[in-house]
Amino acid sequence: MASIEFSKCEKSFGSAKILKGIDLQIASGEFLVLVGPSGCGKSTLLRTLAGLEKLDSGTISVGGKVINNVEPQDRDIAMVFQNYALYPHMTVEENMGFGLKLQGLSSSDISKRVKGISDLLQISHLLARKPKELSGGQRQRVALGRALSRQTPVILFDEPLSNLDAHLRSQMRVEIKRLHQTLKSTMIYVTHDQMEATTMGDRIAVLKDGLIEQVGTPTEIYHRPKNMFIASFIGSPEMNFLEGSIVQKLPWPNARRVDSVLGIRPEAFKVSNGSVNSQEIELGDFDIELSENLGGQQMLHGQLADQTVRILVDSLDNFSTGQRIPLKIDLTKAHLFDKKTGLNQRI
């Protein structure tokens, strides 16, 4: 295992500045997820750590040692790519053992290590096959196995599940998290999928336009977003943002400002029964325009004080289009943002 530190890291491609002074510390054995929209710099940051891109300025340290000038093959870092990057003419066993062969391990040691990893990933029955004979999920397991077989203290993942269907992505999320608990390697995982980020990471680093917006546990990021961007990016469905008369009802001094925005997650609304406690306020009537059945929950789309709102309720409540229902919120689950800066005024 090894700790990792990015210090004042910058990187440009031509006139486009991709990384703008990144500072980030990752503990030994931690599973950190880099998440953000396309083009935010997360894959570039990962590739600078792997040695596939060179920084313009700043330093990267692994285990306390600066590795800026260390060649990629000498960094003792494994990487799993989005497109698998398997050799088509090699069998699964040969693909998994190729890196070990380059390291000079004996045939018996390679065979033993590949066997152990293939058993762990439950792909031992595929060792004699070639990539074209495998499904997408099987290829991804092989790519993962090739990285794990090297037994490096650091393993990097660059959107490895984006080519898989929803069911396989769900399975592989669990497998990768389970492997991390078993191997205890330091892992950094890049994704634009906030579901992957919140279900897999010990901590999440949210990036936007080459800058880190917030770092924290999935719970911290979800319940205490630093700004409106994070509040809208993390969470599915995203947070509702309300202005005007709704905000004026809040018992907070900052809510009296015209540039304040109320943020409420869809599940934080409650159907009012006419009574409120000290931590609740009535918001008014909600007119349902569309209902989506999500299985255990129901997503209601509609209008509240002439603003579009989405709320989540139990599907057994069986609300329907055209219905009007009174809403209230729990103030402990509400957020107040500055419209100009986007900053959360309640953290």
mmCIF file with all atom_site columns, N, CA and C in Angstrom, residues 125-160:
data_model
loop_
_atom_site.group_PDB
_atom_site.id
_atom_site.type_symbol
_atom_site.label_atom_id
_atom_site.label_alt_id
_atom_site.label_comp_id
_atom_site.label_asym_id
_atom_site.label_entity_id
_atom_site.label_seq_id
_atom_site.pdbx_PDB_ins_code
_atom_site.Cartn_x
_atom_site.Cartn_y
_atom_site.Cartn_z
_atom_site.occupancy
_atom_site.B_iso_or_equiv
_atom_site.pdbx_formal_charge
_atom_site.auth_seq_id
_atom_site.auth_comp_id
_atom_site.auth_asym_id
_atom_site.auth_atom_id
_atom_site.pdbx_PDB_model_num
ATOM 1   N N  . HIS A 1 125 ? -12.137 -20.713 -15.689 1.00 0.00 ? 125 HIS A N  1
ATOM 2   C CA . HIS A 1 125 ? -12.617 -21.513 -16.815 1.00 0.00 ? 125 HIS A CA 1
ATOM 3   C C  . HIS A 1 125 ? -12.437 -20.816 -18.164 1.00 0.00 ? 125 HIS A C  1
ATOM 4   N N  . LEU A 1 126 ? -11.970 -19.560 -18.133 1.00 0.00 ? 126 LEU A N  1
ATOM 5   C CA . LEU A 1 126 ? -11.797 -18.790 -19.370 1.00 0.00 ? 126 LEU A CA 1
ATOM 6   C C  . LEU A 1 126 ? -10.335 -18.672 -19.800 1.00 0.00 ? 126 LEU A C  1
ATOM 7   N N  . LEU A 1 127 ? -9.412  -19.245 -19.053 1.00 0.00 ? 127 LEU A N  1
ATOM 8   C CA . LEU A 1 127 ? -7.990  -18.993 -19.278 1.00 0.00 ? 127 LEU A CA 1
ATOM 9   C C  . LEU A 1 127 ? -7.508  -19.371 -20.663 1.00 0.00 ? 127 LEU A C  1
ATOM 10  N N  . ALA A 1 128 ? -8.121  -20.366 -21.286 1.00 0.00 ? 128 ALA A N  1
ATOM 11  C CA . ALA A 1 128 ? -7.666  -20.818 -22.610 1.00 0.00 ? 128 ALA A CA 1
ATOM 12  C C  . ALA A 1 128 ? -8.326  -20.056 -23.758 1.00 0.00 ? 128 ALA A C  1
ATOM 13  N N  . ARG A 1 129 ? -9.295  -19.207 -23.451 1.00 0.00 ? 129 ARG A N  1
ATOM 14  C CA . ARG A 1 129 ? -10.007 -18.479 -24.506 1.00 0.00 ? 129 ARG A CA 1
ATOM 15  C C  . ARG A 1 129 ? -9.269  -17.202 -24.905 1.00 0.00 ? 129 ARG A C  1
ATOM 16  N N  . LYS A 1 130 ? -9.630  -16.683 -26.084 1.00 0.00 ? 130 LYS A N  1
ATOM 17  C CA . LYS A 1 130 ? -9.101  -15.406 -26.550 1.00 0.00 ? 130 LYS A CA 1
ATOM 18  C C  . LYS A 1 130 ? -10.184 -14.329 -26.369 1.00 0.00 ? 130 LYS A C  1
ATOM 19  N N  . PRO A 1 131 ? -9.793  -13.058 -26.340 1.00 0.00 ? 131 PRO A N  1
ATOM 20  C CA . PRO A 1 131 ? -10.744 -11.983 -26.060 1.00 0.00 ? 131 PRO A CA 1
ATOM 21  C C  . PRO A 1 131 ? -12.008 -11.990 -26.919 1.00 0.00 ? 131 PRO A C  1
ATOM 22  N N  . LYS A 1 132 ? -11.885 -12.350 -28.196 1.00 0.00 ? 132 LYS A N  1
ATOM 23  C CA . LYS A 1 132 ? -13.052 -12.328 -29.079 1.00 0.00 ? 132 LYS A CA 1
ATOM 24  C C  . LYS A 1 132 ? -14.108 -13.360 -28.675 1.00 0.00 ? 132 LYS A C  1
ATOM 25  N N  . GLU A 1 133 ? -13.721 -14.310 -27.856 1.00 0.00 ? 133 GLU A N  1
ATOM 26  C CA . GLU A 1 133 ? -14.647 -15.343 -27.398 1.00 0.00 ? 133 GLU A CA 1
ATOM 27  C C  . GLU A 1 133 ? -15.323 -14.987 -26.077 1.00 0.00 ? 133 GLU A C  1
ATOM 28  N N  . LEU A 1 134 ? -15.065 -13.786 -25.588 1.00 0.00 ? 134 LEU A N  1
ATOM 29  C CA . LEU A 1 134 ? -15.577 -13.370 -24.286 1.00 0.00 ? 134 LEU A CA 1
ATOM 30  C C  . LEU A 1 134 ? -16.658 -12.304 -24.407 1.00 0.00 ? 134 LEU A C  1
ATOM 31  N N  . SER A 1 135 ? -17.530 -12.245 -23.425 1.00 0.00 ? 135 SER A N  1
ATOM 32  C CA . SER A 1 135 ? -18.513 -11.166 -23.340 1.00 0.00 ? 135 SER A CA 1
ATOM 33  C C  . SER A 1 135 ? -17.831 -9.912  -22.795 1.00 0.00 ? 135 SER A C  1
ATOM 34  N N  . GLY A 1 136 ? -18.546 -8.785  -22.834 1.00 0.00 ? 136 GLY A N  1
ATOM 35  C CA . GLY A 1 136 ? -17.973 -7.546  -22.320 1.00 0.00 ? 136 GLY A CA 1
ATOM 36  C C  . GLY A 1 136 ? -17.615 -7.640  -20.847 1.00 0.00 ? 136 GLY A C  1
ATOM 37  N N  . GLY A 1 137 ? -18.489 -8.263  -20.067 1.00 0.00 ? 137 GLY A N  1
ATOM 38  C CA . GLY A 1 137 ? -18.209 -8.415  -18.650 1.00 0.00 ? 137 GLY A CA 1
ATOM 39  C C  . GLY A 1 137 ? -17.012 -9.298  -18.382 1.00 0.00 ? 137 GLY A C  1
ATOM 40  N N  . GLN A 1 138 ? -16.857 -10.362 -19.183 1.00 0.00 ? 138 GLN A N  1
ATOM 41  C CA . GLN A 1 138 ? -15.712 -11.255 -19.025 1.00 0.00 ? 138 GLN A CA 1
ATOM 42  C C  . GLN A 1 138 ? -14.419 -10.558 -19.407 1.00 0.00 ? 138 GLN A C  1
ATOM 43  N N  . ARG A 1 139 ? -14.457 -9.760  -20.476 1.00 0.00 ? 139 ARG A N  1
ATOM 44  C CA . ARG A 1 139 ? -13.254 -9.015  -20.883 1.00 0.00 ? 139 ARG A CA 1
ATOM 45  C C  . ARG A 1 139 ? -12.836 -8.036  -19.787 1.00 0.00 ? 139 ARG A C  1
ATOM 46  N N  . GLN A 1 140 ? -13.819 -7.405  -19.158 1.00 0.00 ? 140 GLN A N  1
ATOM 47  C CA . GLN A 1 140 ? -13.477 -6.458  -18.110 1.00 0.00 ? 140 GLN A CA 1
ATOM 48  C C  . GLN A 1 140 ? -12.858 -7.167  -16.913 1.00 0.00 ? 140 GLN A C  1
ATOM 49  N N  . ARG A 1 141 ? -13.321 -8.368  -16.610 1.00 0.00 ? 141 ARG A N  1
ATOM 50  C CA . ARG A 1 141 ? -12.721 -9.140  -15.519 1.00 0.00 ? 141 ARG A CA 1
ATOM 51  C C  . ARG A 1 141 ? -11.284 -9.519  -15.856 1.00 0.00 ? 141 ARG A C  1
ATOM 52  N N  . VAL A 1 142 ? -11.047 -9.847  -17.114 1.00 0.00 ? 142 VAL A N  1
ATOM 53  C CA . VAL A 1 142 ? -9.679  -10.186 -17.533 1.00 0.00 ? 142 VAL A CA 1
ATOM 54  C C  . VAL A 1 142 ? -8.776  -8.966  -17.409 1.00 0.00 ? 142 VAL A C  1
ATOM 55  N N  . ALA A 1 143 ? -9.259  -7.810  -17.857 1.00 0.00 ? 143 ALA A N  1
ATOM 56  C CA . ALA A 1 143 ? -8.475  -6.582  -17.745 1.00 0.00 ? 143 ALA A CA 1
ATOM 57  C C  . ALA A 1 143 ? -8.179  -6.263  -16.275 1.00 0.00 ? 143 ALA A C  1
ATOM 58  N N  . LEU A 1 144 ? -9.169  -6.479  -15.438 1.00 0.00 ? 144 LEU A N  1
ATOM 59  C CA . LEU A 1 144 ? -8.982  -6.279  -14.005 1.00 0.00 ? 144 LEU A CA 1
ATOM 60  C C  . LEU A 1 144 ? -7.970  -7.277  -13.456 1.00 0.00 ? 144 LEU A C  1
ATOM 61  N N  . GLY A 1 145 ? -8.082  -8.539  -13.895 1.00 0.00 ? 145 GLY A N  1
ATOM 62  C CA . GLY A 1 145 ? -7.156  -9.573  -13.448 1.00 0.00 ? 145 GLY A CA 1
ATOM 63  C C  . GLY A 1 145 ? -5.729  -9.291  -13.850 1.00 0.00 ? 145 GLY A C  1
ATOM 64  N N  . ARG A 1 146 ? -5.549  -8.749  -15.059 1.00 0.00 ? 146 ARG A N  1
ATOM 65  C CA . ARG A 1 146 ? -4.199  -8.412  -15.514 1.00 0.00 ? 146 ARG A CA 1
ATOM 66  C C  . ARG A 1 146 ? -3.575  -7.352  -14.614 1.00 0.00 ? 146 ARG A C  1
ATOM 67  N N  . ALA A 1 147 ? -4.376  -6.377  -14.207 1.00 0.00 ? 147 ALA A N  1
ATOM 68  C CA . ALA A 1 147 ? -3.865  -5.337  -13.314 1.00 0.00 ? 147 ALA A CA 1
ATOM 69  C C  . ALA A 1 147 ? -3.568  -5.896  -11.930 1.00 0.00 ? 147 ALA A C  1
ATOM 70  N N  . LEU A 1 148 ? -4.467  -6.728  -11.420 1.00 0.00 ? 148 LEU A N  1
ATOM 71  C CA . LEU A 1 148 ? -4.304  -7.269  -10.067 1.00 0.00 ? 148 LEU A CA 1
ATOM 72  C C  . LEU A 1 148 ? -3.137  -8.240  -9.970  1.00 0.00 ? 148 LEU A C  1
ATOM 73  N N  . SER A 1 149 ? -2.869  -8.970  -11.054 1.00 0.00 ? 149 SER A N  1
ATOM 74  C CA . SER A 1 149 ? -1.803  -9.978  -11.020 1.00 0.00 ? 149 SER A CA 1
ATOM 75  C C  . SER A 1 149 ? -0.432  -9.360  -10.765 1.00 0.00 ? 149 SER A C  1
ATOM 76  N N  . ARG A 1 150 ? -0.290  -8.075  -11.069 1.00 0.00 ? 150 ARG A N  1
ATOM 77  C CA . ARG A 1 150 ? 1.004   -7.424  -10.849 1.00 0.00 ? 150 ARG A CA 1
ATOM 78  C C  . ARG A 1 150 ? 1.263   -7.123  -9.378  1.00 0.00 ? 150 ARG A C  1
ATOM 79  N N  . GLN A 1 151 ? 0.194   -7.172  -8.560  1.00 0.00 ? 151 GLN A N  1
ATOM 80  C CA . GLN A 1 151 ? 0.306   -6.948  -7.112  1.00 0.00 ? 151 GLN A CA 1
ATOM 81  C C  . GLN A 1 151 ? 0.995   -5.627  -6.781  1.00 0.00 ? 151 GLN A C  1
ATOM 82  N N  . THR A 1 152 ? 0.566   -4.580  -7.455  1.00 0.00 ? 152 THR A N  1
ATOM 83  C CA . THR A 1 152 ? 1.113   -3.249  -7.194  1.00 0.00 ? 152 THR A CA 1
ATOM 84  C C  . THR A 1 152 ? 0.396   -2.610  -6.011  1.00 0.00 ? 152 THR A C  1
ATOM 85  N N  . PRO A 1 153 ? 1.044   -1.692  -5.323  1.00 0.00 ? 153 PRO A N  1
ATOM 86  C CA . PRO A 1 153 ? 0.398   -1.036  -4.179  1.00 0.00 ? 153 PRO A CA 1
ATOM 87  C C  . PRO A 1 153 ? -0.662  -0.016  -4.593  1.00 0.00 ? 153 PRO A C  1
ATOM 88  N N  . VAL A 1 154 ? -0.634  0.397   -5.867  1.00 0.00 ? 154 VAL A N  1
ATOM 89  C CA . VAL A 1 154 ? -1.592  1.379   -6.377  1.00 0.00 ? 154 VAL A CA 1
ATOM 90  C C  . VAL A 1 154 ? -2.241  0.834   -7.644  1.00 0.00 ? 154 VAL A C  1
ATOM 91  N N  . ILE A 1 155 ? -3.581  0.906   -7.699  1.00 0.00 ? 155 ILE A N  1
ATOM 92  C CA . ILE A 1 155 ? -4.320  0.468   -8.884  1.00 0.00 ? 155 ILE A CA 1
ATOM 93  C C  . ILE A 1 155 ? -5.246  1.594   -9.320  1.00 0.00 ? 155 ILE A C  1
ATOM 94  N N  . LEU A 1 156 ? -5.209  1.921   -10.615 1.00 0.00 ? 156 LEU A N  1
ATOM 95  C CA . LEU A 1 156 ? -6.000  3.000   -11.168 1.00 0.00 ? 156 LEU A CA 1
ATOM 96  C C  . LEU A 1 156 ? -7.082  2.447   -12.101 1.00 0.00 ? 156 LEU A C  1
ATOM 97  N N  . PHE A 1 157 ? -8.249  3.068   -12.075 1.00 0.00 ? 157 PHE A N  1
ATOM 98  C CA . PHE A 1 157 ? -9.369  2.652   -12.926 1.00 0.00 ? 157 PHE A CA 1
ATOM 99  C C  . PHE A 1 157 ? -9.877  3.859   -13.692 1.00 0.00 ? 157 PHE A C  1
ATOM 100 N N  . ASP A 1 158 ? -9.826  3.789   -15.023 1.00 0.00 ? 158 ASP A N  1
ATOM 101 C CA . ASP A 1 158 ? -10.293 4.893   -15.854 1.00 0.00 ? 158 ASP A CA 1
ATOM 102 C C  . ASP A 1 158 ? -11.613 4.525   -16.526 1.00 0.00 ? 158 ASP A C  1
ATOM 103 N N  . GLU A 1 159 ? -12.728 4.859   -15.870 1.00 0.00 ? 159 GLU A N  1
ATOM 104 C CA . GLU A 1 159 ? -14.079 4.554   -16.354 1.00 0.00 ? 159 GLU A CA 1
ATOM 105 C C  . GLU A 1 159 ? -14.196 3.120   -16.883 1.00 0.00 ? 159 GLU A C  1
ATOM 106 N N  . PRO A 1 160 ? -13.833 2.116   -16.080 1.00 0.00 ? 160 PRO A N  1
ATOM 107 C CA . PRO A 1 160 ? -13.758 0.738   -16.576 1.00 0.00 ? 160 PRO A CA 1
ATOM 108 C C  . PRO A 1 160 ? -15.095 0.077   -16.870 1.00 0.00 ? 160 PRO A C  1
#
